[in-house]
Short mmCIF file of C-alpha atoms in Angstrom, two decimals:
data_model
loop_
_atom_site.label_atom_id
_atom_site.label_comp_id
_atom_site.label_asym_id
_atom_site.label_seq_id
_atom_site.Cartn_x
_atom_site.Cartn_y
_atom_site.Cartn_z
CA UNK A 1 25.69 2.98 -12.94
CA UNK A 2 23.34 5.20 -11.06
CA UNK A 3 25.92 7.23 -9.10
CA UNK A 4 23.51 10.08 -8.47
CA UNK A 5 20.90 7.74 -7.00
CA UNK A 6 23.43 6.14 -4.64
CA UNK A 7 24.81 9.54 -3.67
CA UNK A 8 21.28 10.76 -2.90
CA UNK A 9 20.59 7.71 -0.82
CA UNK A 10 23.95 7.88 0.95
CA UNK A 11 23.74 11.40 2.28
CA UNK A 12 21.08 11.84 4.89
CA UNK A 13 19.66 14.92 3.27
CA UNK A 14 18.24 17.59 5.53
CA UNK A 15 14.66 17.76 4.41
CA UNK A 16 12.33 20.70 5.06
CA UNK A 17 10.16 20.42 8.17
CA UNK A 18 7.06 20.08 6.02
CA UNK A 19 8.44 16.88 4.47
CA UNK A 20 8.99 15.33 7.91
CA UNK A 21 5.49 16.39 8.93
CA UNK A 22 4.02 14.55 5.93
CA UNK A 23 6.39 11.62 6.58
CA UNK A 24 5.05 11.33 10.14
CA UNK A 25 1.45 11.51 8.92
CA UNK A 26 2.20 8.80 6.32
CA UNK A 27 3.51 6.47 9.03
CA UNK A 28 0.31 6.84 11.02
CA UNK A 29 -1.86 6.56 7.91
CA UNK A 30 -0.26 3.26 6.88
CA UNK A 31 -0.48 1.97 10.42
CA UNK A 32 -4.19 1.78 9.66
CA UNK A 33 -3.61 -1.05 7.19
CA UNK A 34 -1.55 -3.23 9.50
CA UNK A 35 -3.53 -2.47 12.65
CA UNK A 36 -6.50 -4.42 11.34
CA UNK A 37 -4.60 -7.59 10.38
CA UNK A 38 -4.22 -9.20 13.83
CA UNK A 39 -7.94 -8.82 14.62
CA UNK A 40 -9.43 -10.39 11.49
CA UNK A 41 -10.03 -13.83 13.09
CA UNK A 42 -11.34 -12.17 16.27
CA UNK A 43 -13.85 -10.08 14.29
CA UNK A 44 -15.00 -13.20 12.43
CA UNK A 45 -15.44 -15.08 15.70
CA UNK A 46 -17.10 -12.37 17.78
CA UNK A 47 -19.38 -10.98 15.08
CA UNK A 48 -20.24 -14.46 13.73
CA UNK A 49 -18.95 -13.61 10.26
CA UNK A 50 -17.28 -15.79 7.64
CA UNK A 51 -13.66 -15.05 6.60
CA UNK A 52 -14.88 -13.86 3.18
CA UNK A 53 -17.25 -11.39 4.89
CA UNK A 54 -14.44 -10.13 7.12
CA UNK A 55 -12.18 -9.80 4.08
CA UNK A 56 -14.59 -7.17 2.78
CA UNK A 57 -13.02 -4.81 5.33
CA UNK A 58 -10.08 -4.73 2.92
CA UNK A 59 -12.20 -4.90 -0.24
CA UNK A 60 -14.50 -1.97 0.54
CA UNK A 61 -11.54 0.09 1.74
CA UNK A 62 -9.45 -0.62 -1.38
CA UNK A 63 -12.34 -0.28 -3.84
CA UNK A 64 -13.34 3.17 -2.64
CA UNK A 65 -9.69 4.19 -2.32
CA UNK A 66 -9.11 3.21 -5.95
CA UNK A 67 -12.22 4.85 -7.40
CA UNK A 68 -11.73 8.01 -5.35
CA UNK A 69 -8.21 8.33 -6.78
CA UNK A 70 -9.91 9.76 -9.87
CA UNK A 71 -10.95 12.86 -7.95
CA UNK A 72 -7.86 13.42 -5.79
CA UNK A 73 -6.33 15.72 -8.39
CA UNK A 74 -9.62 17.58 -8.82
CA UNK A 75 -9.81 18.22 -5.08
CA UNK A 76 -6.14 19.11 -4.49
CA UNK A 77 -5.98 21.48 -7.48
CA UNK A 78 -8.94 23.42 -6.04
CA UNK A 79 -8.38 23.45 -2.27
CA UNK A 80 -4.61 22.93 -2.24
CA UNK A 81 -2.32 20.15 -1.03
CA UNK A 82 -2.51 21.01 2.67
CA UNK A 83 -6.30 21.01 2.91
CA UNK A 84 -6.60 17.91 0.76
CA UNK A 85 -4.31 16.07 3.18
CA UNK A 86 -6.22 17.39 6.20
CA UNK A 87 -9.59 16.51 4.66
CA UNK A 88 -8.40 12.96 3.99
CA UNK A 89 -7.16 12.59 7.56
CA UNK A 90 -10.44 13.96 8.93
CA UNK A 91 -12.44 11.33 7.01
CA UNK A 92 -10.14 8.64 8.42
CA UNK A 93 -10.57 9.91 11.99
CA UNK A 94 -14.36 9.88 11.74
CA UNK A 95 -14.86 6.58 9.91
CA UNK A 96 -12.25 4.64 11.91
CA UNK A 97 -14.04 5.69 15.09
CA UNK A 98 -17.43 4.77 13.63
CA UNK A 99 -16.08 1.33 12.65
CA UNK A 100 -14.85 0.82 16.21
CA UNK A 101 -18.29 1.70 17.57
CA UNK A 102 -20.10 -0.71 15.20
CA UNK A 103 -21.90 -3.87 16.25
CA UNK A 104 -22.16 -5.70 12.92
CA UNK A 105 -19.83 -6.79 10.14
CA UNK A 106 -21.74 -4.91 7.42
CA UNK A 107 -21.55 -1.66 9.37
CA UNK A 108 -17.78 -2.02 9.66
CA UNK A 109 -17.50 -2.83 5.93
CA UNK A 110 -19.45 0.35 5.14
CA UNK A 111 -17.42 2.54 7.46
CA UNK A 112 -14.19 1.10 6.06
CA UNK A 113 -15.36 2.41 2.66
CA UNK A 114 -15.57 5.93 4.13
CA UNK A 115 -12.14 5.38 5.64
CA UNK A 116 -10.90 4.39 2.16
CA UNK A 117 -12.17 7.68 0.72
CA UNK A 118 -10.14 9.61 3.27
CA UNK A 119 -7.15 7.38 2.59
CA UNK A 120 -7.32 8.11 -1.15
CA UNK A 121 -7.24 11.87 -0.61
CA UNK A 122 -4.27 11.48 1.70
CA UNK A 123 -1.96 8.96 0.05
CA UNK A 124 -2.05 10.23 -3.55
CA UNK A 125 -1.50 13.79 -2.37
CA UNK A 126 1.17 12.80 0.18
CA UNK A 127 3.30 11.04 -2.45
CA UNK A 128 3.21 13.96 -4.88
CA UNK A 129 3.78 16.43 -2.00
CA UNK A 130 6.87 14.60 -0.73
CA UNK A 131 8.25 14.32 -4.27
CA UNK A 132 7.56 17.99 -4.92
CA UNK A 133 8.79 19.43 -1.61
CA UNK A 134 11.79 17.28 -0.68
CA UNK A 135 15.46 17.82 -1.48
CA UNK A 136 17.52 15.24 -3.34
CA UNK A 137 15.34 14.38 -6.32
CA UNK A 138 12.54 11.93 -7.04
CA UNK A 139 14.43 8.79 -6.00
CA UNK A 140 15.23 10.18 -2.54
CA UNK A 141 11.66 11.36 -2.06
CA UNK A 142 10.20 7.98 -2.98
CA UNK A 143 12.60 6.21 -0.60
CA UNK A 144 11.30 8.52 2.15
CA UNK A 145 7.71 7.73 1.20
CA UNK A 146 8.33 3.99 1.09
CA UNK A 147 10.17 4.19 4.43
CA UNK A 148 7.07 5.79 5.95
CA UNK A 149 4.91 3.02 4.47
CA UNK A 150 7.27 0.36 5.80
CA UNK A 151 7.42 1.85 9.29
CA UNK A 152 3.65 2.28 9.41
CA UNK A 153 2.93 -1.22 8.14
CA UNK A 154 5.49 -2.79 10.52
CA UNK A 155 4.53 -0.96 13.71
CA UNK A 156 0.79 -1.11 12.97
CA UNK A 157 0.31 -4.86 13.49
CA UNK A 158 2.24 -4.78 16.77
CA UNK A 159 0.02 -2.02 18.10
CA UNK A 160 -3.03 -3.71 16.57
CA UNK A 161 -2.14 -6.97 18.31
CA UNK A 162 -1.78 -5.24 21.67
CA UNK A 163 -5.00 -3.23 21.35
CA UNK A 164 -6.81 -6.17 19.71
CA UNK A 165 -6.01 -8.44 22.65
CA UNK A 166 -8.09 -6.08 24.79
CA UNK A 167 -10.93 -5.76 22.26
CA UNK A 168 -11.27 -6.00 18.49
CA UNK A 169 -12.54 -2.41 18.66
CA UNK A 170 -9.24 -1.16 20.07
CA UNK A 171 -7.29 -0.90 16.78
CA UNK A 172 -10.07 1.12 15.13
CA UNK A 173 -10.14 3.65 17.95
CA UNK A 174 -6.32 3.56 17.98
CA UNK A 175 -6.18 4.64 14.32
CA UNK A 176 -8.60 7.46 15.04
CA UNK A 177 -6.51 8.79 17.92
CA UNK A 178 -3.24 8.52 15.98
CA UNK A 179 -4.72 10.32 12.99
CA UNK A 180 -5.85 13.15 15.27
CA UNK A 181 -2.16 13.58 16.13
CA UNK A 182 -1.25 13.55 12.42
CA UNK A 183 -4.00 16.09 11.72
CA UNK A 184 -2.65 18.49 14.37
CA UNK A 185 0.95 18.08 13.20
CA UNK A 186 0.05 18.98 9.60
CA UNK A 187 -2.37 21.71 10.61
CA UNK A 188 0.27 23.62 12.56
CA UNK A 189 3.53 22.56 10.88
CA UNK A 190 2.67 22.43 7.19
CA UNK A 191 2.65 25.73 5.30
CA UNK A 192 0.29 26.37 2.43
CA UNK A 193 1.62 24.90 -0.81
CA UNK A 194 0.75 26.90 -3.96
CA UNK A 195 -2.13 25.41 -5.92
CA UNK A 196 -1.39 24.14 -9.44
CA UNK A 197 -1.93 26.78 -12.13
CA UNK A 198 -4.12 24.36 -14.11
CA UNK A 199 -7.09 22.74 -12.38
CA UNK A 200 -7.25 18.96 -12.81
CA UNK A 201 -10.15 17.12 -14.38
CA UNK A 202 -11.61 13.83 -13.16
CA UNK A 203 -10.70 12.42 -16.57
CA UNK A 204 -6.97 13.28 -16.31
CA UNK A 205 -5.96 9.99 -14.61
CA UNK A 206 -8.00 7.98 -17.14
CA UNK A 207 -6.38 9.86 -20.02
CA UNK A 208 -2.95 9.27 -18.49
CA UNK A 209 -3.48 5.53 -18.85
CA UNK A 210 -3.24 5.95 -22.64
CA UNK A 211 0.54 6.02 -22.15
CA UNK A 212 1.52 2.34 -22.54
CA UNK A 213 4.20 2.43 -19.85
CA UNK A 214 1.86 3.79 -17.17
CA UNK A 215 -0.90 1.39 -18.19
CA UNK A 216 1.48 -1.58 -18.00
CA UNK A 217 2.69 -0.57 -14.53
CA UNK A 218 -0.91 -0.15 -13.39
CA UNK A 219 -1.85 -3.57 -14.78
CA UNK A 220 1.22 -5.09 -13.11
CA UNK A 221 0.21 -3.60 -9.77
CA UNK A 222 -3.42 -4.75 -10.26
CA UNK A 223 -2.29 -8.37 -10.65
CA UNK A 224 0.43 -8.15 -8.00
CA UNK A 225 -1.96 -6.60 -5.46
CA UNK A 226 -4.23 -9.64 -5.70
CA UNK A 227 -1.32 -11.69 -4.39
CA UNK A 228 -0.31 -8.99 -1.90
CA UNK A 229 -3.77 -8.87 -0.30
CA UNK A 230 -4.13 -12.63 -0.42
CA UNK A 231 -1.20 -12.64 1.97
CA UNK A 232 -2.56 -9.75 4.05
CA UNK A 233 -6.21 -10.80 4.36
CA UNK A 234 -6.10 -14.60 4.15
CA UNK A 235 -2.92 -15.74 5.90
CA UNK A 236 -4.14 -14.64 9.39
CA UNK A 237 -6.83 -17.33 9.17
CA UNK A 238 -4.36 -20.20 8.62
CA UNK A 239 -1.54 -19.26 11.02
CA UNK A 240 -3.48 -20.40 14.11
CA UNK A 241 -2.16 -17.52 16.23
CA UNK A 242 -3.84 -15.12 18.64
CA UNK A 243 -3.82 -11.33 18.26
CA UNK A 244 -0.36 -10.99 19.87
CA UNK A 245 1.14 -13.69 17.67
CA UNK A 246 -0.29 -12.24 14.47
CA UNK A 247 0.96 -8.81 15.51
CA UNK A 248 4.53 -10.09 15.88
CA UNK A 249 4.44 -11.99 12.56
CA UNK A 250 3.30 -8.92 10.65
CA UNK A 251 5.80 -6.80 12.57
CA UNK A 252 8.55 -9.03 11.15
CA UNK A 253 6.95 -8.82 7.71
CA UNK A 254 6.75 -5.03 7.90
CA UNK A 255 10.33 -4.62 9.11
CA UNK A 256 11.57 -6.70 6.17
CA UNK A 257 9.41 -4.59 3.86
CA UNK A 258 10.75 -1.34 5.32
CA UNK A 259 14.39 -2.46 5.19
CA UNK A 260 14.39 -3.57 1.55
CA UNK A 261 12.30 -0.64 0.34
CA UNK A 262 14.85 1.82 1.71
CA UNK A 263 18.22 0.04 1.47
CA UNK A 264 17.95 -2.79 -1.06
CA UNK A 265 15.73 -1.44 -3.86
CA UNK A 266 17.97 1.53 -4.81
CA UNK A 267 21.06 -0.70 -5.00
CA UNK A 268 19.30 -3.30 -7.16
CA UNK A 269 17.94 -0.54 -9.37
CA UNK A 270 21.40 0.95 -9.80
CA UNK A 271 23.09 -2.39 -10.53
CA UNK A 272 20.53 -4.30 -12.59
CA UNK A 273 17.94 -1.74 -13.66
CA UNK A 274 14.31 -1.28 -12.64
CA UNK A 275 12.73 -3.78 -15.03
CA UNK A 276 15.02 -6.76 -14.36
CA UNK A 277 14.86 -6.15 -10.62
CA UNK A 278 11.05 -6.01 -10.65
CA UNK A 279 10.81 -9.24 -12.64
CA UNK A 280 13.06 -11.04 -10.15
CA UNK A 281 11.17 -9.71 -7.11
CA UNK A 282 7.78 -10.63 -8.56
CA UNK A 283 9.02 -14.13 -9.39
CA UNK A 284 10.37 -14.61 -5.86
CA UNK A 285 7.10 -13.39 -4.35
CA UNK A 286 5.12 -15.75 -6.60
CA UNK A 287 7.30 -18.67 -5.47
CA UNK A 288 6.77 -17.67 -1.83
CA UNK A 289 3.00 -17.71 -2.29
CA UNK A 290 3.27 -21.06 -4.06
CA UNK A 291 5.21 -22.48 -1.09
CA UNK A 292 2.46 -21.20 1.21
CA UNK A 293 -0.09 -22.92 -1.01
CA UNK A 294 1.75 -26.25 -0.93
CA UNK A 295 2.45 -26.24 2.82
CA UNK A 296 -0.66 -24.39 4.05
CA UNK A 297 -1.18 -26.99 6.79
CA UNK A 298 2.17 -26.07 8.35
CA UNK A 299 1.68 -22.92 10.44
CA UNK A 300 5.45 -22.56 10.78
CA UNK A 301 5.94 -22.57 7.00
CA UNK A 302 3.22 -19.96 6.48
CA UNK A 303 4.62 -17.74 9.25
CA UNK A 304 8.17 -17.86 7.88
CA UNK A 305 6.95 -17.32 4.31
CA UNK A 306 4.90 -14.25 5.31
CA UNK A 307 7.95 -12.65 6.92
CA UNK A 308 10.23 -13.52 3.98
CA UNK A 309 7.65 -12.13 1.53
CA UNK A 310 8.21 -8.70 3.10
CA UNK A 311 11.72 -8.66 1.59
CA UNK A 312 10.37 -8.99 -1.94
CA UNK A 313 7.34 -6.76 -1.43
CA UNK A 314 9.37 -3.87 -0.02
CA UNK A 315 11.84 -3.97 -2.90
CA UNK A 316 9.14 -4.18 -5.54
CA UNK A 317 7.07 -1.38 -3.99
CA UNK A 318 9.94 1.09 -4.25
CA UNK A 319 10.90 -0.01 -7.76
CA UNK A 320 7.39 0.27 -9.18
CA UNK A 321 6.61 3.56 -7.42
CA UNK A 322 9.83 5.09 -8.76
CA UNK A 323 8.95 3.88 -12.25
CA UNK A 324 5.42 5.34 -12.05
CA UNK A 325 6.81 8.78 -11.19
CA UNK A 326 8.98 8.74 -14.32
CA UNK A 327 7.16 6.66 -16.91
CA UNK A 328 4.67 9.14 -18.43
CA UNK A 329 4.85 12.84 -19.43
CA UNK A 330 2.09 13.87 -17.01
CA UNK A 331 1.96 15.55 -13.60
CA UNK A 332 3.25 13.31 -10.81
CA UNK A 333 -0.05 13.58 -8.94
CA UNK A 334 -1.94 12.51 -12.07
CA UNK A 335 0.40 9.55 -12.69
CA UNK A 336 0.06 8.49 -9.05
CA UNK A 337 -3.74 8.74 -9.18
CA UNK A 338 -3.99 6.77 -12.45
CA UNK A 339 -1.70 4.02 -11.22
CA UNK A 340 -3.36 3.85 -7.80
CA UNK A 341 -6.84 3.70 -9.34
CA UNK A 342 -5.91 0.50 -11.18
CA UNK A 343 -3.86 -1.16 -8.43
CA UNK A 344 -6.39 -0.61 -5.66
CA UNK A 345 -9.06 -2.37 -7.72
CA UNK A 346 -6.78 -5.41 -7.55
CA UNK A 347 -6.48 -4.82 -3.82
CA UNK A 348 -10.28 -4.90 -3.58
CA UNK A 349 -10.62 -8.18 -5.47
CA UNK A 350 -7.75 -10.05 -3.78
CA UNK A 351 -9.02 -10.31 -0.15
CA UNK A 352 -12.54 -11.42 -1.01
CA UNK A 353 -11.40 -13.80 -3.77
CA UNK A 354 -8.83 -15.50 -1.52
CA UNK A 355 -11.24 -16.20 1.32
CA UNK A 356 -14.05 -17.23 -1.04
CA UNK A 357 -11.75 -19.72 -2.76
CA UNK A 358 -10.82 -21.18 0.63
CA UNK A 359 -14.49 -21.58 1.59
CA UNK A 360 -15.43 -23.09 -1.78
CA UNK A 361 -12.42 -25.35 -2.42
CA UNK A 362 -9.55 -25.80 0.04
CA UNK A 363 -7.18 -23.71 2.19
CA UNK A 364 -4.39 -24.25 -0.35
CA UNK A 365 -6.14 -22.73 -3.37
CA UNK A 366 -5.97 -19.00 -2.43
CA UNK A 367 -2.17 -18.96 -2.15
CA UNK A 368 -1.70 -20.89 -5.39
CA UNK A 369 -4.14 -18.55 -7.17
CA UNK A 370 -2.33 -15.53 -5.74
CA UNK A 371 0.98 -16.92 -7.01
CA UNK A 372 -0.47 -17.26 -10.52
CA UNK A 373 -1.66 -13.63 -10.53
CA UNK A 374 1.76 -12.40 -9.37
CA UNK A 375 3.45 -14.50 -12.06
CA UNK A 376 1.16 -12.87 -14.65
CA UNK A 377 2.29 -9.49 -13.27
CA UNK A 378 5.89 -10.46 -13.93
CA UNK A 379 5.03 -11.47 -17.52
CA UNK A 380 3.33 -8.09 -18.10
CA UNK A 381 6.56 -6.32 -17.13
CA UNK A 382 8.81 -8.73 -19.02
CA UNK A 383 6.88 -8.62 -22.30
CA UNK A 384 6.09 -4.91 -22.05
CA UNK A 385 9.64 -3.83 -21.28
CA UNK A 386 10.02 -1.96 -24.58
CA UNK A 387 7.54 0.61 -23.24
CA UNK A 388 9.55 0.94 -20.02
CA UNK A 389 13.10 1.22 -21.37
CA UNK A 390 13.23 4.94 -20.73
CA UNK A 391 12.62 4.31 -17.00
CA UNK A 392 15.84 2.30 -16.82
CA UNK A 393 17.67 5.03 -18.75
CA UNK A 394 16.52 7.63 -16.20
CA UNK A 395 17.55 5.32 -13.34
CA UNK A 396 20.99 4.93 -14.86
#
């Protein structure tokens, strides 16, 4: 069994200050995702937009984030990790504020794309920086990273609900202010990290996808993210809750996600292996989406299912991120960029597709479709496991 992994998780390792600085910035960065959720219906109502138009706030953000992943290595290998992180945060500060000052849905969609560019520079670099700078090995570093994601995603909707109840603009300005804090923390607390000896090329992440294991994990995440963002971008429209209510639901979802990503995933990985655990989590998430599709008319069912889904999503996020860091013989930053490029394209398709299906057919169809995509993701892992065996060997 994975004694080293459990030992690493068990001791609360004293990490360098720089790691905690990046951890703090990650929390605030991922708050940006959840902050927007409680205000989606309010934006649709006040800006006279359809749900599918509002869903483009996620689509433009994820599309640009994914495409820009191809240049994150190019940028960080030339200006260094610290200034790549700071540049990404600066883009987020500016474009979040511009989105908050907008008066039309298409302006917000455009500014969210700029926000996505900043996000891409930050998140790919942050993951590789935490893995490279922390004590305790890759597994411990990824647990830290996923904990930051979980905390950010869980606290974000609560803050978004509170600010959104004042005005839909509030969460956008809130992100901008919080990211200014993150910018200052990293500017003064993070030392310069040596630049890589070899400068990255924009083609490196594409070339990395030639490794079957990395490609399969990227494809899995592409399919799974369609279901993930169906839940994120479509469920607020069928829960019949105000900004406060949506904030509390996604707080519960995020807390479940944070808990399982930190405490449950490593234990499952140690006991059953990465591949089996991922297959089970994806199947459970698909069944949850299917239940939401069958009982869409029951707000209570959808609310409970959203919160429960956080348990499976948190576990799977840690498992797949750990696998990505170990699956291919390439730099961690390159593997992260390649994987993120593919998965964020799925995150761009999912929100728009879900809301368009609801407008064209019925409210039940998006959840059922999302469940099918997640089930396909499970099949990709199950049938491609021969290319991922070495990940389980490393984990054990």
